[in-house]
Amino acid sequence: LKERWRKIEELPKISSDNERNCQPIANTTYGTNRTNQHEPSLFSSTNDTNPKLERLQHLFLLSRAFARFFKRQMELVTNKVNNARNPQALGLNHDEFMLPFNDNLTATEGKRAHLTMGPIKEPERALKKAEEYGKEMKEETKPSEINGIQVLSPSDYVIDFLRCTIEVEDPYLVAVIYAVLLKEKVATCLQICRVKNKFIDKKLPRHIQTNVLMNLALLYPHDKNEFEESGLSGTFDSLLAGKCLMVCELQITMKDFLHIKRLQHSYYELTRVEDTDRLSFLLMGGVFIKPNLEEKVPKVVLEMSKDGEENDDLEFYKKEL
């Protein structure tokens, strides 16, 4: 079991050529044309009074156009991992991935890896982040130029409009999925461009060390065949082949860690319920009860309460698997 966890600690670094932490620059983004002289956006509801929000609204509309394409690319990854006989069937080197899959450790619906697509981030919610990034650009803690191209809006640093979560129960699969994405053979239009391995980041609080957070560049299809399978509208444009359409977000986490996170959200909801409505809330959507009264306390919570002592979240989870 230690070997399965060790693979998380040994995730390879991505190529510096692929690193990026912003959306494609506004005047090169698919679907719009901008110059250094600011022009009112055709996608805006602000009538040119809030340029940051205009750019966010444009990115939101692009996200809606690309959402199906992003989902299909992610499904290629999870479907391949769920159906593979062994890591070598995924094109992974035996010397690096010699351990077999452990199908006694399954995520939701009995799958090795369970994909959940998140809702597209609303422009108004993203505006606070864009305002913060604007201050950082003025303070020069965020660059105003990338590869010689001016960043026209701090909104370009908002890179989680399209987001998803892959839930696993076997820690080995975190490294397997990462390696599959890194090879760019299964999902050829996804490219890892930034990684935060929170599992091993000792600077973070223990309750945050629960996932690998990465950003993926969603690339325009490389040829007509990929385009036809992408779900994108229109016809294939060879001039756009392989170019970044949008930067998206993926979180790979463990089943029970995700369950605890959802429980924390349930507790937060409970604190907002009026006293007169609390009984109804608990019966219909309570913290540990589903509408059919099925218990949903995660294994880790049960074991920790039975053990009666505080444990390091990650180390305890590793030991109990």
mmCIF file of C-alpha atoms in Angstrom, residues 9-10 13 27 33 65 68 94 98 101 107 114 118 157 169 175-176 218 246 257 263 280 290 301 308 314:
data_model
loop_
_atom_site.group_PDB
_atom_site.id
_atom_site.type_symbol
_atom_site.label_atom_id
_atom_site.label_comp_id
_atom_site.label_asym_id
_atom_site.label_seq_id
_atom_site.Cartn_x
_atom_site.Cartn_y
_atom_site.Cartn_z
ATOM 1 C CA GLU A 9 4.666 11.796 -4.094
ATOM 2 C CA GLU A 10 6.608 11.146 -7.317
ATOM 3 C CA LYS A 13 7.042 17.894 -13.396
ATOM 4 C CA ASN A 27 -6.822 39.620 -28.966
ATOM 5 C CA ASN A 33 -10.760 40.438 -32.083
ATOM 6 C CA ALA A 65 -19.383 26.683 -26.440
ATOM 7 C CA ARG A 68 -19.244 19.574 -24.365
ATOM 8 C CA HIS A 94 5.894 -1.238 -16.773
ATOM 9 C CA MET A 98 4.331 -2.219 -12.306
ATOM 10 C CA PHE A 101 -5.107 -2.094 -10.442
ATOM 11 C CA ALA A 107 -15.176 5.202 -6.383
ATOM 12 C CA HIS A 114 -15.680 8.760 -11.335
ATOM 13 C CA GLY A 118 -18.810 21.252 -12.372
ATOM 14 C CA TYR A 157 -6.061 35.035 -15.167
ATOM 15 C CA GLU A 169 -10.482 5.373 -3.977
ATOM 16 C CA ALA A 175 -0.634 8.918 -10.488
ATOM 17 C CA VAL A 176 -2.059 6.770 -13.302
ATOM 18 C CA LEU A 218 -8.082 22.644 -24.063
ATOM 19 C CA MET A 246 -9.290 27.785 -23.080
ATOM 20 C CA PHE A 257 -11.879 13.246 1.153
ATOM 21 C CA LEU A 263 -20.287 17.074 4.511
ATOM 22 C CA SER A 280 -37.530 19.675 7.805
ATOM 23 C CA LYS A 290 -30.193 11.111 2.329
ATOM 24 C CA VAL A 301 -15.252 9.786 9.872
ATOM 25 C CA GLY A 308 -11.351 8.435 19.728
ATOM 26 C CA LEU A 314 -3.533 12.033 5.206
#
